[in-house]
Amino acid sequence: MEDKAQIQEAIKVQGEVVRKLKSEKASKEQIDEEVAKLLELKARLGGDDGKHQFVLKTAKGTRDYNPKQMAIREKVFNTIISCFKRHGAETIDTPVFELKETLTGKYGEDSKLIYDLKDQGGELLSLRYDLTVPFARYLAMNKITNIKRYHIAKVYRRDNPAMTRGRYREFYQCDFDIAGQYDAMIPDAECLKIVHEILSELDLGDFRIKVNDRRILDGMFAVCGVPDDKFRTICSTVDKLDKMPWEDVKKEMVNEKGLSEEAADQIGEYVSMQGGMDLAERLLQDHKMSQSKQACAGLSDIKLLFSFLQLFQVTDKVVFDLSLARGLDYYTGIIYEAVLTQAGVAAVSNEAQNGANAEESVSVGSVAGGGRYDGLVGMFDPKGRKVPCVGVSIGIERIFSIMEQKAEASAEKVRTTEVQVMVASAQKNLLEERLRLVTELWNAGIKAEVMYKKNPKLLSQLQHCEESGIPLVAILGEQELKDGVVKLRVVATREEIDIARTDLTSEIRRRTSEA
Amino acid sequence: MEDKAQIQEAIKVQGEVVRKLKSEKASKEQIDEEVAKLLELKARLGGDDGKHQFVLKTAKGTRDYNPKQMAIREKVFNTIISCFKRHGAETIDTPVFELKETLTGKYGEDSKLIYDLKDQGGELLSLRYDLTVPFARYLAMNKITNIKRYHIAKVYRRDNPAMTRGRYREFYQCDFDIAGQYDAMIPDAECLKIVHEILSELDLGDFRIKVNDRRILDGMFAVCGVPDDKFRTICSTVDKLDKMPWEDVKKEMVNEKGLSEEAADQIGEYVSMQGGMDLAERLLQDHKMSQSKQACAGLSDIKLLFSFLQLFQVTDKVVFDLSLARGLDYYTGIIYEAVLTQAGVAAVSNEAQNGANAEESVSVGSVAGGGRYDGLVGMFDPKGRKVPCVGVSIGIERIFSIMEQKAEASAEKVRTTEVQVMVASAQKNLLEERLRLVTELWNAGIKAEVMYKKNPKLLSQLQHCEESGIPLVAILGEQELKDGVVKLRVVATREEIDIARTDLTSEIRRRTSEA
């Protein structure tokens, strides 16, 4: 124990140091450092003096997950991971931060959203912005030329997110990627099959998977007369079509990006097109589109893709949509995005609450996206060796939000533990006997709890079971101990039966495997 | 696609900008920013120019986990989480960074090891240093007064770690804590029971759990004549006893910390004591120790603890050890640490390789630790309301290292996927049929793979099964398709049988559930 008076004296001195630095307009860093020392001293004091300075909150754009949210998260992860494993994926993990230069030049304009670590000496580091760039770095670094892997981890973006719509500065990504030189469109089709399986199993309502190809977009821009150096910026304007009506998108192209009205109108015609394999066939005959070799390569691949999707039995949800652009720079071929078409009652009401406008609520639906990126790994390889990749990222945070809202709306209670039985007693002085019994149960692999009180009331023990959904109570009393039995109570029905102590674990197992 | 010449021109211009700033001695930040733009341009060029700048490595003190390591990690986590769930724990998650001030004043001297984020405007943030402080912040913020929770997540320390011994700057912590006002030593004993269960189940070899109490240490210091203001520093010297012989510890106390030789010798006598409940009883009678009220309170609790540990059947591994001090400031009562007593053949040989000395290799053994911290939550509460807590942290990285080395040494191959069957073909032009069959299997919940080639060789398909441990191959050929059967091949025995297509999934399930 430290001497209080001594610390108080130190606080006084340190307070002077801080005041002096401030009056001298010392550097922010120097002042911060001395303030930190002061706060530390105050904290050590443990008294009220040390209390006020704490702002009790999580960092902006982040949140804690409470046990209920974690139970939902676990369920969603299990569904997704099962699907990834069913398709033979391995998993890897990478550090939460990378060398800053590893991320440089991969995200275009969004680079400003990267979190940097403070330079505390040593390497310059940044928090990962997605899982794709670390994956590419991993492949190049380990000279891996083919792998099918999933990676579920948090990524970081200094955005101004709408947290009510499940958007945060710290959020999970849930990626599945296939790297390797393979025959066209087979891995690409499997990615879409996976999205179809996951969204179906999670039971989020109807959905659609939009598909397009970067080569079709580029070819379309070329034949519509977009200058080469405007492809990228026009592409990112097209990307806004899910949030803005065509009229506004056109205005941006013409007024802000300096595109000719005529070119914009031609683009407008194409990006309104949606269909399946038939549309790809039609566009291959289109007198303008067919002039672009790139577009034709993309369109042929879309045809091939749909033939595989038919075999995979998922064409009911997939649509070839020329308005799909997707933001990221590194895509080189097929791109896709899954949207929920019934945005979900809960999600919509939440939108309304927060006064979001109608256009915004449309984009609530996007729950998965991805595409082919054949150049990214080569950017890391010293010799520029390419490893073709295709992958999909599940928009897990949005799915959490929807599942949480569904759970709120449902009458069924979310259990946050898996406890099968509570060891209880109605009488006093049976702590030792309770601990002895719960040990027997734990050692037999039964999930069991006991109250950490010498003499808890039976009522409070039963209440705990009700609250946390524990289905059984094993009740001990003098009589039961004498008879070598335990009174097993079913919480839901209040039924009670005496069970021989030797049969207890098998009886608990029998009763809880039924449930 | 961008025009190469245009980018090259932009690179030239940007290169000038950087040179100019450097010659003008502009601020590091400004230069960094422009260099980043330059690198981005080079990266966009995609040519060799953009390649050299990438240093292909992970940040110092961090590592990737490859699929094999992940498979081991998953197995270890499953064992630990099952144990936590068996004891009725919920789980929570908190953000990877906290407001800087949340961490201030909690870690004493180690605060210098905290990673800060760069000030990019907005709040000052730091990466979490452990899971205990965020847990306390969570409890105070949500006014939670009792909870039993586990939390498995990565934490960050700017240390100079010995990575060969499983120590990193980014590493997992695996915490179980019980918060709440309960009767003495019951939750404390359950924490030790949990350590006992986990270490037994992981089968890491023999282990011992050392137990002590901060109040006993403080009382001991008092009765040995250590001045009040030296308790903390002497305590951290005692903490080095697992790495240094007593002679060196004593030297540090006397020469560096200015303790009298007599006091040091008295401490030396006590810290050599080890035992069980009997030792606690003896010390309660000790003429010096019994003068300290604090020590007596601690000793009585040790007695009580051992009585519960007897009921939990774990006293075989627990030892009351007066030399156990533990580093962290926030402990207020019982403290404990589990060590592996057969440091493990692999671990030891690894030590030798890296020229670590014998004393260091002793501490390789520490794989779990924890204690009671009744004051920490109160530091966050605006009104200083206390929530008593006790918890344990499993040293999971060290356990991973040991398990990895065991796997290396073992003849058994670690599988990184769970694929049950490979859909293959010996003939050409059967891609569609293979995709149709694998779809049937996926839709039936079978874990299945198919090669992403139009016409793969049978040998390469079988080789893939051998390499990744896939037990079955479903082989399709013209004849099988005609007959409505599939040839099922058992990889291990090369046995082949024709199975009716309608029976295939049940046959696969039967054969792989046996395995």
Coordinates of C-alpha atoms in Angstrom, one line a residue, chain B residues 64-490:
Chain B
D64 CA 0.7 -14.7 -39.8
Y65 CA -0.9 -18.0 -38.9
N66 CA -0.9 -20.5 -41.7
P67 CA -3.7 -23.0 -42.2
K68 CA -1.8 -25.7 -40.1
Q69 CA -1.3 -23.3 -37.3
M70 CA -4.9 -22.2 -37.5
A71 CA -6.0 -25.9 -37.3
I72 CA -4.0 -26.2 -34.1
R73 CA -5.3 -22.9 -32.8
E74 CA -8.9 -23.9 -33.4
K75 CA -8.4 -27.2 -31.5
V76 CA -6.9 -25.4 -28.5
F77 CA -9.6 -22.7 -28.5
N78 CA -12.3 -25.4 -28.7
T79 CA -10.9 -27.1 -25.6
I80 CA -10.7 -23.9 -23.6
I81 CA -14.0 -22.5 -24.7
S82 CA -15.7 -25.8 -23.9
C83 CA -14.3 -25.6 -20.4
F84 CA -15.4 -21.9 -20.0
K85 CA -18.9 -22.9 -21.2
R86 CA -19.0 -25.9 -18.9
H87 CA -18.6 -23.5 -16.0
G88 CA -21.5 -21.3 -17.3
A89 CA -19.5 -18.4 -18.7
E90 CA -21.0 -15.9 -21.2
T91 CA -18.7 -14.1 -23.6
I92 CA -18.3 -10.4 -24.6
D93 CA -16.1 -8.5 -27.0
T94 CA -14.6 -5.0 -26.8
P95 CA -12.9 -2.9 -29.5
V96 CA -9.2 -3.4 -30.2
F97 CA -8.6 0.2 -29.3
E98 CA -9.7 2.2 -26.3
L99 CA -9.6 5.9 -25.5
K100 CA -6.0 6.5 -24.4
E101 CA -7.1 7.8 -21.0
T102 CA -9.0 4.5 -20.3
L103 CA -5.6 2.7 -20.2
T104 CA -3.8 5.5 -18.4
G105 CA -2.6 4.7 -14.9
K106 CA -3.5 1.0 -15.0
Y107 CA -0.2 -0.7 -15.8
G108 CA 2.4 1.2 -13.8
E109 CA 5.8 1.1 -15.5
D110 CA 4.6 -1.0 -18.4
S111 CA 2.5 1.9 -19.7
K112 CA 5.4 2.7 -22.0
L113 CA 4.7 -0.5 -23.9
I114 CA 1.2 0.7 -25.0
Y115 CA 0.7 1.2 -28.7
D116 CA -0.8 4.6 -29.4
L117 CA -2.7 5.5 -32.6
K118 CA -1.6 8.5 -34.6
D119 CA -3.5 11.7 -33.9
Q120 CA -5.5 11.9 -37.1
G121 CA -8.0 14.3 -35.6
G122 CA -10.6 13.3 -33.1
E123 CA -10.0 11.1 -30.0
L124 CA -6.6 9.9 -28.7
L125 CA -6.6 6.2 -29.0
S126 CA -4.5 3.3 -27.8
L127 CA -4.5 -0.4 -28.6
R128 CA -5.6 -2.5 -25.7
Y129 CA -2.8 -3.8 -23.5
D130 CA -4.8 -6.6 -21.9
L131 CA -8.5 -7.7 -21.7
T132 CA -8.9 -6.9 -18.0
V133 CA -8.9 -3.1 -18.1
P134 CA -11.4 -3.1 -21.1
F135 CA -13.5 -5.6 -19.0
A136 CA -13.5 -3.2 -16.0
R137 CA -14.4 -0.3 -18.3
Y138 CA -17.3 -2.4 -19.8
L139 CA -18.6 -3.3 -16.3
A140 CA -18.5 0.3 -15.1
M141 CA -19.9 1.8 -18.3
N142 CA -22.9 -0.7 -18.3
K143 CA -23.3 -0.7 -14.5
I144 CA -23.0 -4.4 -14.4
T145 CA -22.4 -5.7 -10.9
N146 CA -22.1 -9.4 -11.6
I147 CA -21.2 -11.5 -14.5
K148 CA -19.1 -14.6 -15.3
R149 CA -17.6 -14.0 -18.7
Y150 CA -14.7 -15.2 -21.0
H151 CA -13.1 -13.1 -23.6
I152 CA -10.6 -14.3 -26.2
A153 CA -8.9 -11.7 -28.3
K154 CA -5.6 -10.2 -29.3
V155 CA -3.7 -7.6 -27.2
Y156 CA -0.8 -5.4 -28.0
R157 CA 2.5 -4.6 -26.3
R158 CA 5.5 -2.8 -27.7
D159 CA 7.9 -5.2 -26.1
N160 CA 11.0 -6.8 -27.4
P161 CA 9.6 -10.3 -27.4
A162 CA 11.4 -13.6 -27.8
M163 CA 9.2 -14.9 -30.6
T164 CA 10.8 -18.3 -30.5
R165 CA 9.3 -18.8 -27.1
G166 CA 5.8 -17.9 -28.2
R167 CA 6.1 -14.2 -27.2
Y168 CA 4.9 -11.6 -29.6
R169 CA 3.8 -7.9 -29.8
E170 CA 0.4 -9.0 -30.9
F171 CA -0.8 -12.0 -29.0
Y172 CA -4.0 -13.7 -27.8
Q173 CA -5.3 -13.4 -24.4
C174 CA -7.8 -15.8 -23.2
D175 CA -9.5 -14.6 -20.0
F176 CA -12.1 -15.9 -17.7
D177 CA -13.4 -13.6 -14.9
I178 CA -16.1 -13.7 -12.3
A179 CA -17.3 -10.3 -11.1
G180 CA -19.7 -9.9 -8.2
Q181 CA -20.0 -9.6 -4.4
Y182 CA -19.9 -13.3 -3.3
D183 CA -18.8 -15.3 -0.4
A184 CA -15.1 -15.6 0.1
M185 CA -12.9 -17.8 -2.1
I186 CA -15.7 -19.7 -3.9
P187 CA -15.2 -18.0 -7.3
D188 CA -11.5 -17.8 -6.7
A189 CA -11.4 -21.6 -6.2
E190 CA -13.4 -22.1 -9.4
C191 CA -10.8 -20.2 -11.4
L192 CA -8.2 -22.6 -10.2
K193 CA -10.5 -25.5 -11.0
I194 CA -10.7 -24.2 -14.6
V195 CA -7.0 -23.9 -14.9
H196 CA -6.6 -27.4 -13.7
E197 CA -9.2 -28.7 -16.2
I198 CA -7.8 -26.8 -19.2
L199 CA -4.2 -27.8 -18.6
S200 CA -5.2 -31.4 -18.0
E201 CA -7.3 -31.6 -21.1
L202 CA -4.7 -30.0 -23.3
D203 CA -2.3 -32.7 -22.2
L204 CA 0.8 -30.5 -22.0
G205 CA 2.5 -32.6 -19.4
D206 CA 2.7 -32.2 -15.7
F207 CA 2.0 -28.7 -14.2
R208 CA 1.8 -26.9 -10.9
I209 CA -0.4 -24.0 -9.9
K210 CA 1.3 -21.6 -7.5
V211 CA -0.9 -19.6 -5.2
N212 CA -0.2 -16.6 -3.0
D213 CA -2.1 -13.5 -1.8
R214 CA -1.1 -9.8 -2.2
R215 CA -2.1 -9.2 1.5
I216 CA 0.3 -11.9 2.6
L217 CA 3.1 -10.3 0.6
D218 CA 2.3 -6.9 1.9
G219 CA 2.0 -8.2 5.5
M220 CA 5.3 -10.0 5.0
F221 CA 7.0 -6.9 3.8
A222 CA 5.7 -5.0 6.8
V223 CA 6.8 -7.4 9.4
C224 CA 10.2 -7.8 7.7
G225 CA 10.7 -4.0 8.0
V226 CA 10.3 -2.9 4.4
P227 CA 9.3 0.8 4.4
D228 CA 5.7 1.4 3.2
D229 CA 6.9 3.3 0.1
K230 CA 9.1 0.4 -1.0
F231 CA 6.4 -2.4 -1.0
R232 CA 5.7 -2.0 -4.7
T233 CA 9.3 -2.0 -5.9
I234 CA 10.4 -4.8 -3.6
C235 CA 7.4 -6.8 -4.7
S236 CA 8.5 -6.5 -8.4
T237 CA 12.0 -7.7 -7.3
V238 CA 10.4 -10.7 -5.6
D239 CA 8.6 -11.3 -8.9
K240 CA 11.9 -12.0 -10.6
L241 CA 12.5 -15.1 -8.4
D242 CA 11.3 -17.4 -11.2
K243 CA 14.0 -16.0 -13.5
M244 CA 16.9 -15.2 -11.0
P245 CA 18.4 -17.1 -8.1
W246 CA 17.8 -15.6 -4.6
E247 CA 21.3 -14.3 -4.3
D248 CA 20.7 -11.9 -7.3
V249 CA 17.3 -10.9 -6.1
K250 CA 18.7 -10.1 -2.7
K251 CA 21.5 -8.0 -4.3
E252 CA 18.9 -6.0 -6.3
M253 CA 16.9 -5.4 -3.1
V254 CA 19.9 -4.2 -1.1
N255 CA 22.1 -2.5 -3.7
E256 CA 19.5 -1.1 -6.1
K257 CA 16.4 -0.7 -4.0
G258 CA 18.3 0.3 -0.8
L259 CA 16.7 -2.3 1.5
S260 CA 18.6 -3.3 4.7
E261 CA 20.4 -6.6 4.5
E262 CA 18.5 -7.8 7.5
A263 CA 15.1 -7.1 6.0
A264 CA 16.2 -8.8 2.8
D265 CA 17.3 -11.9 4.7
Q266 CA 14.0 -12.1 6.5
I267 CA 12.2 -11.9 3.2
G268 CA 14.5 -14.5 1.8
E269 CA 13.4 -16.9 4.5
Y270 CA 9.7 -16.5 3.8
V271 CA 9.9 -16.6 0.1
S272 CA 11.5 -20.0 0.2
M273 CA 8.4 -21.5 1.8
Q274 CA 6.1 -23.7 -0.1
G275 CA 3.3 -25.9 1.0
G276 CA -0.5 -26.3 1.3
M277 CA -3.1 -25.6 3.9
D278 CA -0.6 -26.7 6.6
L279 CA 1.8 -23.9 5.7
A280 CA -1.0 -21.4 5.9
E281 CA -1.8 -22.7 9.4
R282 CA 1.8 -22.6 10.5
L283 CA 2.3 -19.0 9.3
L284 CA -0.9 -18.0 11.2
Q285 CA 1.1 -19.1 14.3
D286 CA 4.3 -17.5 13.1
H287 CA 5.2 -14.9 15.8
K288 CA 6.2 -12.3 13.2
M289 CA 3.7 -12.9 10.4
S290 CA 0.8 -13.1 12.9
Q291 CA 1.5 -9.5 13.8
S292 CA 0.2 -8.3 10.5
K293 CA -3.6 -8.2 10.3
Q294 CA -3.4 -8.1 6.5
A295 CA -1.2 -11.2 6.3
C296 CA -3.6 -13.1 8.7
A297 CA -6.6 -12.2 6.5
G298 CA -4.7 -13.5 3.5
L299 CA -3.6 -16.7 5.3
S300 CA -7.1 -17.4 6.5
D301 CA -8.4 -17.1 3.0
I302 CA -5.7 -19.4 1.7
K303 CA -6.9 -22.0 4.2
L304 CA -10.5 -21.5 3.0
L305 CA -9.3 -21.7 -0.6
F306 CA -7.6 -25.0 0.0
S307 CA -10.7 -26.5 1.6
F308 CA -12.7 -25.7 -1.6
L309 CA -9.9 -27.0 -3.8
Q310 CA -10.2 -30.3 -2.0
L311 CA -13.9 -30.5 -2.9
F312 CA -13.0 -29.6 -6.5
Q313 CA -10.4 -32.4 -6.4
V314 CA -7.5 -30.2 -7.6
T315 CA -5.1 -30.0 -4.6
D316 CA -2.7 -32.4 -6.3
K317 CA -1.4 -29.6 -8.5
V318 CA -1.8 -26.5 -6.2
V319 CA 0.9 -25.2 -4.0
F320 CA 0.9 -22.2 -1.7
D321 CA 4.2 -20.4 -2.6
L322 CA 5.3 -17.3 -0.9
S323 CA 7.7 -16.3 -3.7
L324 CA 4.9 -15.7 -6.1
A325 CA 4.4 -12.0 -6.6
R326 CA 3.1 -11.3 -10.1
G327 CA 3.7 -8.0 -11.9
L328 CA 0.4 -6.2 -12.3
D329 CA -0.6 -3.4 -10.0
Y330 CA -4.3 -4.0 -9.7
Y331 CA -4.3 -7.3 -7.7
T332 CA -5.7 -6.9 -4.2
G333 CA -6.0 -10.5 -2.9
I334 CA -5.3 -14.0 -4.1
I335 CA -2.9 -14.4 -7.0
Y336 CA -1.9 -17.5 -8.9
E337 CA 0.2 -18.8 -11.8
A338 CA 0.4 -22.1 -13.5
V339 CA 3.7 -23.5 -14.7
L340 CA 4.5 -26.6 -16.8
T341 CA 7.0 -28.6 -14.8
Q342 CA 8.3 -30.7 -17.7
A343 CA 9.2 -27.7 -19.9
G344 CA 8.6 -30.0 -22.9
V345 CA 11.3 -31.5 -25.0
A346 CA 10.6 -29.4 -28.1
A347 CA 10.4 -26.2 -26.1
V348 CA 13.7 -26.9 -24.5
S349 CA 15.5 -27.7 -27.7
N350 CA 14.2 -24.5 -29.2
E351 CA 15.6 -22.6 -26.2
A352 CA 19.0 -24.2 -26.7
Q353 CA 19.0 -23.2 -30.4
N354 CA 18.5 -19.6 -29.5
G355 CA 21.2 -19.6 -26.9
A356 CA 18.8 -18.7 -24.1
N357 CA 20.3 -19.4 -20.8
A358 CA 19.0 -21.9 -18.3
E359 CA 17.3 -19.5 -16.0
E360 CA 15.2 -18.1 -18.8
S361 CA 14.1 -21.5 -19.9
V362 CA 12.5 -22.0 -16.5
S363 CA 10.0 -19.3 -17.2
V364 CA 8.9 -20.9 -20.4
G365 CA 6.7 -23.0 -18.2
S366 CA 4.3 -20.3 -17.2
V367 CA 1.0 -20.9 -19.0
A368 CA -1.7 -19.2 -16.9
G369 CA -2.0 -16.6 -14.3
G370 CA -4.5 -14.4 -12.5
G371 CA -5.9 -13.2 -9.3
R372 CA -8.3 -11.0 -7.5
Y373 CA -8.7 -7.3 -8.3
D374 CA -11.4 -5.7 -6.3
G375 CA -10.5 -2.1 -7.0
L376 CA -10.2 -1.9 -10.8
V377 CA -13.9 -1.4 -11.7
G378 CA -14.2 1.3 -9.1
M379 CA -11.5 3.3 -10.8
F380 CA -13.9 3.6 -13.8
D381 CA -17.1 4.3 -11.9
P382 CA -17.9 8.0 -11.5
K383 CA -19.0 7.3 -7.9
G384 CA -16.2 4.8 -7.2
R385 CA -18.6 1.9 -6.7
K386 CA -16.5 -1.2 -6.4
V387 CA -17.2 -4.5 -8.1
P388 CA -15.1 -7.3 -6.7
C389 CA -13.5 -9.4 -9.5
V390 CA -11.3 -12.5 -9.8
G391 CA -10.1 -14.0 -13.0
V392 CA -7.6 -16.0 -14.9
S393 CA -5.7 -15.5 -18.1
I394 CA -4.6 -18.6 -20.1
G395 CA -1.2 -18.1 -21.8
I396 CA -2.5 -19.3 -25.0
E397 CA 0.4 -18.3 -27.3
R398 CA 2.8 -20.4 -25.3
I399 CA 0.4 -23.3 -25.5
F400 CA 0.1 -22.8 -29.3
S401 CA 3.9 -23.0 -29.5
I402 CA 4.0 -26.2 -27.5
M403 CA 1.2 -27.7 -29.5
E404 CA 2.8 -26.7 -32.8
Q405 CA 6.1 -28.3 -31.8
K406 CA 4.3 -31.4 -30.7
A407 CA 2.5 -31.6 -34.1
E408 CA 5.9 -31.1 -35.9
A409 CA 7.3 -34.0 -33.9
S410 CA 4.3 -36.3 -34.4
A411 CA 4.0 -38.6 -37.4
E412 CA 0.3 -37.8 -37.6
K413 CA -0.5 -35.1 -40.2
V414 CA -2.5 -32.0 -39.2
R415 CA -5.5 -31.7 -41.6
T416 CA -6.3 -28.1 -42.5
T417 CA -9.7 -28.8 -44.1
E418 CA -12.5 -31.1 -43.2
V419 CA -13.3 -32.2 -46.8
Q420 CA -15.0 -35.7 -46.8
V421 CA -15.0 -36.4 -50.5
M422 CA -13.4 -35.3 -53.7
V423 CA -15.5 -35.4 -56.9
A424 CA -13.2 -36.7 -59.6
S425 CA -13.2 -38.1 -63.1
A426 CA -10.8 -40.3 -65.1
Q427 CA -12.2 -39.2 -68.4
K428 CA -12.4 -35.9 -70.4
N429 CA -15.3 -33.6 -70.9
L430 CA -17.0 -34.5 -67.6
L431 CA -16.7 -31.0 -65.9
E432 CA -20.4 -30.5 -66.1
E433 CA -21.2 -33.9 -64.5
R434 CA -18.6 -33.3 -61.8
L435 CA -20.2 -29.9 -61.0
R436 CA -23.6 -31.4 -61.0
L437 CA -22.5 -34.1 -58.5
V438 CA -20.6 -31.8 -56.2
T439 CA -23.7 -29.6 -56.1
E440 CA -25.8 -32.6 -55.0
L441 CA -23.3 -33.3 -52.2
W442 CA -23.0 -29.6 -51.0
N443 CA -26.8 -29.3 -51.0
A444 CA -26.9 -32.5 -48.8
G445 CA -24.4 -30.9 -46.4
I446 CA -21.4 -33.0 -47.4
K447 CA -18.0 -31.3 -47.4
A448 CA -16.8 -31.8 -50.9
E449 CA -14.3 -30.5 -53.4
V450 CA -13.9 -30.5 -57.1
M451 CA -10.8 -29.5 -59.1
Y452 CA -11.2 -26.2 -61.0
K453 CA -10.0 -27.7 -64.3
K454 CA -12.0 -28.8 -67.4
N455 CA -10.0 -32.0 -67.7
P456 CA -7.8 -32.7 -64.7
K457 CA -5.7 -35.9 -64.6
L458 CA -7.0 -38.6 -62.3
L459 CA -3.6 -38.9 -60.7
S460 CA -3.5 -35.2 -59.8
Q461 CA -7.0 -35.5 -58.3
L462 CA -5.9 -38.4 -56.2
Q463 CA -2.7 -36.7 -55.2
H464 CA -4.6 -33.7 -53.9
C465 CA -6.6 -36.2 -51.7
E466 CA -3.4 -37.7 -50.3
E467 CA -1.9 -34.3 -49.6
S468 CA -4.9 -32.9 -47.8
G469 CA -6.1 -36.0 -46.2
I470 CA -9.4 -36.3 -48.0
P471 CA -10.6 -39.8 -47.2
L472 CA -12.9 -40.6 -50.1
V473 CA -13.1 -39.9 -53.9
A474 CA -16.3 -40.1 -55.9
I475 CA -15.3 -41.0 -59.4
L476 CA -17.5 -40.4 -62.4
G477 CA -17.1 -41.9 -65.8
E478 CA -19.3 -42.5 -68.9
Q479 CA -20.1 -46.0 -67.6
E480 CA -21.0 -44.9 -64.1
L481 CA -23.3 -42.2 -65.5
K482 CA -25.1 -44.7 -67.7
D483 CA -25.5 -47.1 -64.7
G484 CA -26.7 -44.4 -62.3
V485 CA -23.8 -45.2 -60.0
V486 CA -20.7 -43.5 -58.6
K487 CA -17.4 -45.2 -58.0
L488 CA -16.5 -44.5 -54.4
R489 CA -12.8 -44.9 -53.7
V490 CA -11.3 -45.1 -50.2

